[in-house]
Coordinates of C-alpha atoms in Angstrom, one line a residue:
D1 CA 15.7 -0.4 47.4
L2 CA 14.8 2.7 45.3
E3 CA 16.6 1.2 42.3
K4 CA 14.7 -2.1 42.8
S5 CA 11.4 -0.2 43.0
T6 CA 12.1 1.8 39.8
A7 CA 13.1 -1.4 38.0
H8 CA 9.9 -3.1 39.1
K9 CA 7.8 -0.2 37.8
D10 CA 9.7 -0.2 34.5
T11 CA 8.9 -3.9 34.0
M12 CA 5.3 -3.5 35.0
V13 CA 4.5 -0.7 32.5
P14 CA 5.0 -2.9 29.4
V15 CA 2.9 -5.6 31.0
K16 CA 0.0 -3.2 31.7
R17 CA 0.2 -2.0 28.1
R18 CA 0.1 -5.6 26.8
Y19 CA -3.1 -6.1 28.8
L20 CA -4.6 -2.9 27.4
L21 CA -3.6 -4.1 23.9
G22 CA -5.6 -7.2 24.5
V23 CA -8.6 -5.3 25.8
F24 CA -8.8 -3.0 22.8
A25 CA -8.2 -5.9 20.4
L26 CA -11.1 -7.7 22.0
C27 CA -13.2 -4.6 21.7
G28 CA -12.4 -4.4 18.0
V29 CA -13.3 -8.1 17.5
I30 CA -16.7 -7.6 19.4
I31 CA -17.6 -4.6 17.3
R32 CA -16.8 -6.4 14.0
F33 CA -18.8 -9.4 15.3
I34 CA -21.8 -7.1 15.8
Q35 CA -21.2 -5.5 12.4
V36 CA -21.1 -8.8 10.6
F37 CA -24.2 -10.4 12.2
T38 CA -26.6 -7.5 12.3
D39 CA -29.2 -8.0 9.6
P40 CA -30.0 -5.2 7.1
N41 CA -33.2 -7.0 6.1
D42 CA -34.6 -6.4 9.6
S43 CA -38.0 -4.7 8.8
T44 CA -37.6 -2.4 11.8
L45 CA -34.5 -0.7 10.2
N46 CA -34.9 1.6 7.2
K47 CA -32.0 2.2 4.8
A48 CA -30.8 5.5 6.5
T49 CA -30.9 4.0 10.0
W50 CA -28.9 0.9 8.7
R51 CA -26.3 3.1 7.1
N52 CA -25.9 5.2 10.3
L53 CA -25.6 2.0 12.4
Q54 CA -22.9 0.7 10.1
N55 CA -21.0 4.0 10.1
T56 CA -21.2 4.1 14.0
L57 CA -19.8 0.6 14.3
M58 CA -17.1 1.3 11.8
F59 CA -16.1 4.5 13.8
F60 CA -15.7 2.5 17.0
F61 CA -13.8 -0.3 15.3
L62 CA -11.3 2.3 13.8
L63 CA -11.1 4.0 17.3
S64 CA -10.3 0.6 18.9
F65 CA -7.7 -0.1 16.2
N66 CA -6.0 3.3 16.6
I67 CA -5.9 3.1 20.4
M68 CA -4.4 -0.4 20.2
L69 CA -1.9 1.0 17.6
L70 CA -1.0 3.9 19.9
L71 CA -0.4 1.6 22.9
A72 CA 1.8 -0.6 20.7
Q73 CA 3.7 2.5 19.6
Q74 CA 4.2 3.7 23.2
F75 CA 5.6 0.2 24.1
I76 CA 8.0 0.3 21.1
Y77 CA 9.1 3.9 21.9
G78 CA 9.9 2.9 25.5
R79 CA 11.9 -0.1 24.4
L80 CA 13.8 1.7 21.6
I81 CA 14.4 5.1 23.2
N82 CA 14.1 4.9 27.0
I83 CA 15.9 1.6 27.6
T84 CA 18.6 2.2 24.9
N85 CA 19.0 5.8 26.2
I86 CA 19.4 7.2 22.7
K87 CA 20.3 10.9 22.9
R88 CA 20.2 11.9 19.2
P89 CA 17.1 14.1 18.6
E90 CA 16.8 13.1 14.9
V91 CA 16.2 9.5 16.0
H92 CA 13.4 10.7 18.3
Y93 CA 11.8 12.8 15.6
L94 CA 12.0 10.1 13.0
L95 CA 10.3 7.5 15.3
L96 CA 7.6 10.0 16.2
F97 CA 7.0 10.9 12.5
V98 CA 6.5 7.2 11.7
M99 CA 4.1 6.8 14.6
V100 CA 2.0 9.8 13.7
L101 CA 1.9 8.7 10.0
A102 CA 0.7 5.3 11.0
Q103 CA -2.2 6.8 13.0
I104 CA -3.8 8.3 9.8
A105 CA -3.6 5.1 7.7
M106 CA -7.0 3.5 8.6
P107 CA -9.2 6.6 9.2
G108 CA -7.6 8.8 6.5
A109 CA -7.0 6.4 3.5
R110 CA -10.5 6.7 1.9
I111 CA -10.8 10.4 2.7
L112 CA -7.5 11.0 0.9
A113 CA -8.2 8.6 -2.0
R114 CA -7.4 10.0 -5.4
E115 CA -7.3 8.7 -9.0
E116 CA -3.5 8.2 -8.4
P117 CA -2.7 7.4 -4.8
L118 CA -1.0 10.0 -2.6
L119 CA 2.5 9.1 -1.3
V120 CA 1.4 10.0 2.3
V121 CA -1.3 7.3 2.2
K122 CA 1.2 4.7 1.0
G123 CA 3.7 5.8 3.7
A124 CA 1.0 5.6 6.4
F125 CA 0.2 2.0 5.6
V126 CA 3.9 1.1 5.5
S127 CA 4.3 2.7 8.9
V128 CA 1.5 0.5 10.3
I129 CA 3.3 -2.6 9.1
W130 CA 6.7 -1.5 10.3
T131 CA 5.1 -1.0 13.8
L132 CA 3.6 -4.5 13.7
F133 CA 6.9 -6.0 12.6
T134 CA 8.8 -4.2 15.3
L135 CA 6.3 -5.3 18.0
L136 CA 6.5 -8.9 16.8
A137 CA 10.3 -8.8 16.7
I138 CA 10.5 -7.4 20.3
W139 CA 8.1 -9.9 21.7
S140 CA 9.7 -12.8 19.8
M141 CA 13.2 -11.9 21.2
D142 CA 11.7 -11.5 24.7
I143 CA 10.4 -15.0 24.5
V144 CA 13.6 -16.4 23.1
F145 CA 15.8 -14.7 25.7
W146 CA 13.4 -15.8 28.5
V147 CA 13.6 -19.4 27.4
L148 CA 17.4 -19.2 27.2
S149 CA 17.6 -17.7 30.7
K150 CA 15.5 -20.6 32.0
C151 CA 17.7 -23.1 30.3
T152 CA 20.9 -21.8 32.0
T153 CA 21.6 -21.7 35.7
A154 CA 23.8 -19.1 37.4
T155 CA 25.2 -18.7 40.9
P156 CA 24.4 -15.6 42.9
S157 CA 27.8 -14.2 42.2
K158 CA 27.4 -14.7 38.5
R159 CA 24.0 -13.0 38.6
K160 CA 25.5 -9.9 40.2
G161 CA 28.1 -9.9 37.4
R162 CA 25.3 -10.0 34.9
D163 CA 23.3 -7.1 36.3
H164 CA 25.5 -4.5 34.7
Q165 CA 25.1 -6.2 31.3
D166 CA 21.3 -5.8 31.3
T167 CA 21.3 -2.4 29.7
A168 CA 23.8 -3.4 27.0
S169 CA 21.7 -6.6 26.3
A170 CA 18.5 -4.5 26.0
R171 CA 20.2 -2.2 23.6
R172 CA 21.4 -5.1 21.4
K173 CA 17.8 -6.5 21.4
A174 CA 16.3 -3.2 20.5
R175 CA 18.8 -2.7 17.6
L176 CA 18.2 -6.2 16.4
A177 CA 14.4 -5.7 16.5
V178 CA 14.7 -2.5 14.4
L179 CA 17.1 -4.3 12.0
I180 CA 14.6 -7.2 11.5
S181 CA 11.5 -5.0 11.2
T182 CA 13.1 -2.5 8.8
S183 CA 14.6 -5.3 6.6
M184 CA 11.2 -7.1 6.4
T185 CA 9.5 -3.8 5.5
L186 CA 12.0 -3.0 2.8
M187 CA 11.7 -6.5 1.4
G188 CA 7.9 -6.1 1.4
I189 CA 8.1 -2.8 -0.5
Y190 CA 10.5 -4.3 -3.0
G191 CA 8.1 -7.3 -3.5
A192 CA 5.3 -4.9 -4.6
L193 CA 7.4 -3.0 -7.1
G194 CA 7.0 -3.8 -10.8
E195 CA 4.2 -5.6 -12.5
P196 CA 2.4 -8.7 -11.2
R197 CA 3.9 -11.9 -12.4
L198 CA 2.0 -14.0 -15.0
V199 CA 0.9 -17.3 -13.5
Q200 CA -0.2 -20.0 -16.0
T201 CA -2.2 -23.1 -15.0
H202 CA -3.5 -26.1 -16.9
I203 CA -6.7 -27.5 -15.4
T204 CA -8.4 -30.7 -16.5
L205 CA -12.2 -30.8 -16.1
D206 CA -14.0 -34.1 -16.3
R207 CA -17.1 -32.7 -18.2
L208 CA -15.5 -30.1 -20.4
P209 CA -16.3 -30.9 -24.1
C210 CA -13.1 -31.6 -26.0
S211 CA -14.1 -29.0 -28.6
M212 CA -13.2 -26.5 -25.8
D213 CA -9.9 -28.0 -25.0
G214 CA -7.4 -25.2 -24.6
Y215 CA -10.0 -22.7 -23.6
R216 CA -8.2 -19.7 -22.0
I217 CA -9.5 -17.7 -19.0
V218 CA -7.6 -14.7 -17.6
H219 CA -8.3 -14.3 -13.9
I220 CA -8.1 -10.9 -12.3
T221 CA -8.9 -10.3 -8.6
D222 CA -8.2 -8.0 -5.6
I223 CA -6.9 -4.9 -7.4
H224 CA -8.3 -2.6 -4.7
L225 CA -8.4 0.5 -6.9
G226 CA -8.3 3.7 -5.0
L227 CA -6.2 3.3 -1.8
T228 CA -2.6 2.6 -2.9
I229 CA -3.5 1.3 -6.4
G230 CA -4.2 3.9 -9.1
S231 CA -5.5 4.4 -12.6
Q232 CA -2.1 3.8 -14.3
F233 CA -1.7 0.4 -12.7
L234 CA -5.2 -0.7 -13.8
S235 CA -4.5 0.5 -17.4
E236 CA -1.3 -1.6 -17.5
I237 CA -3.2 -4.7 -16.2
V238 CA -5.9 -4.2 -18.9
A239 CA -3.2 -4.0 -21.7
R240 CA -1.4 -7.1 -20.5
T241 CA -4.7 -9.0 -20.2
N242 CA -5.6 -8.1 -23.8
D243 CA -2.2 -9.2 -25.0
L244 CA -2.9 -12.7 -23.8
N245 CA -5.9 -12.9 -26.2
P246 CA -8.1 -14.8 -23.8
D247 CA -11.5 -16.5 -24.5
M248 CA -12.9 -15.1 -21.3
I249 CA -11.9 -12.6 -18.6
V250 CA -13.2 -13.0 -15.0
I251 CA -12.8 -10.6 -12.1
T252 CA -13.4 -12.2 -8.7
G253 CA -14.1 -9.2 -6.5
D254 CA -12.4 -6.4 -4.6
L255 CA -11.9 -4.4 -7.8
V256 CA -12.5 -1.0 -6.0
D257 CA -11.8 0.2 -2.5
S258 CA -12.5 3.9 -2.2
R259 CA -15.1 6.7 -2.7
I260 CA -16.7 6.5 -6.1
E261 CA -15.8 10.0 -7.1
A262 CA -12.1 9.2 -6.4
S263 CA -11.8 6.0 -8.4
K264 CA -14.6 6.2 -11.0
P265 CA -12.2 8.0 -13.5
G266 CA -9.7 5.1 -13.2
L267 CA -12.3 2.4 -13.6
R268 CA -12.9 3.5 -17.2
H269 CA -10.0 1.3 -18.2
I270 CA -12.1 -1.8 -17.5
G271 CA -14.1 -0.9 -20.5
N272 CA -11.1 -1.6 -22.7
L273 CA -10.9 -5.3 -21.7
R274 CA -11.5 -7.6 -24.7
A275 CA -12.4 -11.3 -24.8
A276 CA -14.3 -13.5 -27.2
D277 CA -16.9 -14.6 -24.7
G278 CA -16.9 -11.4 -22.6
V279 CA -15.8 -10.1 -19.2
F280 CA -17.5 -11.3 -16.0
Y281 CA -17.4 -9.9 -12.5
V282 CA -18.6 -11.0 -9.0
S283 CA -18.5 -8.8 -5.9
G284 CA -16.0 -8.8 -3.1
N285 CA -16.2 -7.6 0.4
H286 CA -14.4 -4.3 -0.2
D287 CA -16.6 -3.5 -3.1
Y288 CA -19.5 -3.4 -0.7
M289 CA -17.5 -1.7 2.0
T290 CA -17.1 1.4 -0.2
G291 CA -20.8 2.0 0.6
A292 CA -21.6 2.5 -3.0
Y293 CA -21.7 -1.0 -4.5
E294 CA -24.9 -0.4 -6.5
E295 CA -23.3 2.6 -8.2
W296 CA -20.1 0.6 -8.9
A297 CA -22.1 -2.4 -10.3
A298 CA -24.1 0.0 -12.6
E299 CA -20.8 1.5 -13.9
M300 CA -19.3 -1.9 -14.5
Q301 CA -22.4 -2.9 -16.6
R302 CA -22.2 0.4 -18.5
L303 CA -18.6 -0.5 -19.4
G304 CA -19.7 -3.8 -20.9
V305 CA -18.9 -6.1 -18.0
R306 CA -21.4 -8.8 -17.0
V307 CA -22.1 -8.6 -13.3
L308 CA -23.1 -12.1 -12.0
H309 CA -25.5 -11.7 -9.0
N310 CA -26.1 -15.2 -7.6
E311 CA -26.8 -16.5 -11.2
R312 CA -25.2 -18.4 -14.0
V313 CA -24.9 -18.1 -17.8
P314 CA -24.2 -20.7 -20.5
I315 CA -20.9 -20.4 -22.4
Y316 CA -21.2 -21.9 -25.9
E317 CA -18.8 -24.0 -27.8
R318 CA -17.2 -22.6 -30.9
D319 CA -17.7 -23.9 -34.5
E320 CA -14.2 -25.0 -35.6
D321 CA -14.7 -23.6 -39.1
S322 CA -16.0 -20.1 -38.3
L323 CA -14.8 -19.7 -34.7
A324 CA -18.3 -18.3 -34.0
S325 CA -20.4 -19.5 -31.1
S326 CA -22.5 -22.6 -31.9
S327 CA -25.8 -23.6 -30.3
R328 CA -24.1 -26.2 -28.1
V329 CA -23.4 -25.2 -24.5
G330 CA -19.9 -26.0 -23.4
F331 CA -20.2 -25.2 -19.7
D332 CA -22.1 -23.0 -17.3
L333 CA -20.4 -20.0 -15.7
A334 CA -21.9 -19.2 -12.3
G335 CA -21.2 -16.3 -9.9
V336 CA -22.2 -15.5 -6.3
D337 CA -22.2 -12.3 -4.3
D338 CA -19.7 -11.9 -1.5
P339 CA -21.2 -12.8 2.0
T340 CA -20.6 -9.2 3.1
G341 CA -23.2 -8.1 0.7
R342 CA -26.1 -8.9 3.0
R343 CA -24.8 -6.2 5.4
F344 CA -24.9 -3.5 2.8
V345 CA -27.5 -4.1 0.1
K346 CA -30.9 -5.7 0.6
G347 CA -31.2 -9.0 -1.3
H348 CA -27.5 -9.4 -1.7
G349 CA -25.1 -11.9 -0.1
T350 CA -24.0 -15.4 -1.1
D351 CA -26.8 -17.6 -2.4
I352 CA -25.2 -20.8 -3.9
H353 CA -28.6 -22.5 -4.3
Q354 CA -29.9 -19.6 -6.4
A355 CA -26.8 -19.7 -8.6
L356 CA -26.6 -23.4 -9.0
K357 CA -30.2 -24.7 -8.9
N358 CA -31.6 -26.8 -11.8
L359 CA -28.2 -27.7 -13.1
V360 CA -28.1 -29.7 -16.4
P361 CA -26.8 -33.2 -15.8
G362 CA -23.4 -33.8 -17.4
R363 CA -22.7 -30.2 -18.0
E364 CA -19.5 -28.7 -16.6
V365 CA -19.9 -25.7 -14.1
I366 CA -17.3 -23.1 -13.2
L367 CA -18.1 -21.0 -10.2
L368 CA -16.8 -17.5 -9.5
S369 CA -16.8 -16.6 -5.8
H370 CA -14.6 -13.9 -4.2
Q371 CA -14.1 -15.9 -1.0
P372 CA -12.9 -19.6 -1.0
I373 CA -15.3 -20.5 1.8
T374 CA -18.0 -21.4 -0.6
A375 CA -16.0 -24.3 -2.1
G376 CA -17.1 -27.0 0.3
E377 CA -20.8 -26.6 -0.3
A378 CA -20.5 -25.9 -4.0
A379 CA -18.4 -29.1 -4.5
S380 CA -20.2 -31.6 -2.2
I381 CA -23.8 -30.6 -3.0
Y382 CA -23.7 -29.3 -6.5
G383 CA -20.6 -31.0 -7.9
I384 CA -19.0 -28.0 -9.7
G385 CA -15.9 -28.7 -11.7
L386 CA -13.9 -25.6 -10.7
Q387 CA -14.1 -22.5 -8.5
L388 CA -12.1 -19.4 -9.1
S389 CA -11.5 -17.2 -6.0
G390 CA -9.3 -14.5 -4.5
H391 CA -9.7 -12.6 -1.2
T392 CA -6.8 -14.2 0.7
H393 CA -4.0 -12.3 -1.2
G394 CA -1.9 -15.4 -0.3
G395 CA -1.4 -13.7 3.0
Q396 CA 0.2 -10.7 1.1
I397 CA 2.7 -10.1 3.9
W398 CA 4.4 -12.9 5.7
P399 CA 3.7 -14.2 8.4
F400 CA 0.0 -13.3 7.9
A401 CA -0.6 -16.3 5.6
H402 CA -0.5 -18.5 8.7
F403 CA -3.5 -16.6 10.1
V404 CA -5.4 -16.9 6.8
R405 CA -5.1 -20.7 7.2
L406 CA -7.1 -20.5 10.4
V407 CA -10.0 -19.3 8.3
T408 CA -9.7 -21.4 5.1
P409 CA -7.4 -24.2 4.0
Y410 CA -7.3 -22.7 0.5
V411 CA -4.8 -19.8 0.7
A412 CA -3.1 -19.7 -2.8
G413 CA -2.9 -21.9 -5.8
L414 CA -4.8 -24.9 -7.1
Y415 CA -6.4 -27.4 -4.7
D416 CA -8.6 -30.5 -4.9
I417 CA -11.8 -29.8 -2.8
G418 CA -12.0 -32.6 -0.2
D419 CA -12.8 -36.0 -1.6
T420 CA -14.8 -34.6 -4.6
N421 CA -13.8 -34.3 -8.2
S422 CA -14.0 -30.5 -7.8
Q423 CA -11.1 -28.1 -7.8
I424 CA -10.5 -24.6 -6.6
Y425 CA -7.9 -22.0 -7.7
V426 CA -7.2 -19.1 -5.2
S427 CA -5.3 -16.2 -6.7
R428 CA -2.8 -14.2 -4.6
G429 CA -4.4 -11.1 -6.0
T430 CA -3.4 -8.8 -8.9
G431 CA -3.0 -5.7 -6.7
Q432 CA -2.9 -5.3 -2.9
W433 CA -4.9 -4.0 0.0
G434 CA -3.5 -1.2 2.0
P435 CA 0.3 -1.3 2.4
P436 CA 2.0 -1.3 -1.0
M437 CA 3.9 -4.4 0.1
R438 CA 4.2 -8.0 -0.8
L439 CA 6.4 -10.3 1.3
L440 CA 6.6 -14.0 0.2
A441 CA 3.2 -13.7 -1.6
P442 CA 3.8 -12.0 -5.0
A443 CA 0.9 -10.5 -6.9
E444 CA -0.3 -12.3 -10.0
L445 CA -2.2 -12.1 -13.2
T446 CA -3.5 -15.6 -13.9
L447 CA -4.0 -17.4 -17.2
H448 CA -6.0 -20.6 -16.8
T449 CA -6.0 -23.1 -19.7
L450 CA -8.8 -25.6 -19.5
H451 CA -8.5 -29.2 -20.9
C452 CA -11.0 -32.0 -21.4
K453 CA -10.3 -35.3 -19.6
S454 CA -9.8 -37.4 -22.6

């Protein structure tokens, strides 16, 4: 009876922890919901009060995340150590080290941000992903083995014979979970090593003048300078971009992701970008979440980058003889703020109408928007030819791409937008957010070559 009671308690503890995981996950979702839908333009809130509110909500969100992570770690520790009865102390110390490291990832990343990222920050983010992979592996195997047990029948005598095998089976499952999670983590780290691959696309636009056939746009997005991406990486991207000799360079958001004093020295490389028709930039959610977007935007403009704030500019055709700009407009380039902007800067946020009002009939329009969610309205109401976006990272780390599809059907690559003649290209991102990992979603530097229909 005592053995049965102990076994019952051992099975109940993980169940209770799963409920607690769900409770704190729900708390995090509620806090983010409040954070997203509170209005900074409320006249009753001054700027200082608004900043304090955002900081308080972020604190409780991070607190919920870290408590949820701690519960997951306790569950994993129980399954990998207690059930398998591992006696070697170095295994205990290693697992505890990984768990402590993971706890500093979210709250400490921006505090520890430097021009070149610290190894401890990279290790912290990797530890978080390893924890999530291990948790998913354990739960997946629990489900699989439970289904298999339901599909097989056993007599009472056979069940007694199986009891002594439970511990051995638990050990095998624990070892297999560690093997799977560690393998996936190492594959992810390997996938982020080296330079982003060059992706070349050829896109036909119905209204593009044939004098601009072969127009080349280099598309950079989601570098996230400051957390696990440093100055040297950005310098290499700038050099590769210039080697492509583009007509235009566009940056579709999330260029920075840290305190301005940490990443401003690295941002100087952006001033070395060269293109015949210039460099254009639109904001991303992480640019605003640094809390210093206006300073970042001013620095970008000082470096010679045109910041598009819910507006559009004409791009002129070239004279074939002189290769200089003519007086004929080839297409309009429009850019919108990220929706997150409304929470951080008064007057910011996506305003497609402001950017696309009074379009010239018959003139092609290319829209820069960090998030793909603007594509439906821009295509169905305004009839844009092409939207260039980022934000999704292509999921960055499998299997998270499947969760991205719950938010938008446009995850990575070139798509037709519904039943319209509009298209959208979503880049997987040139850098990465957080973990220096890429699993089945390689980083990319994209070269778009435009063609006229005829």
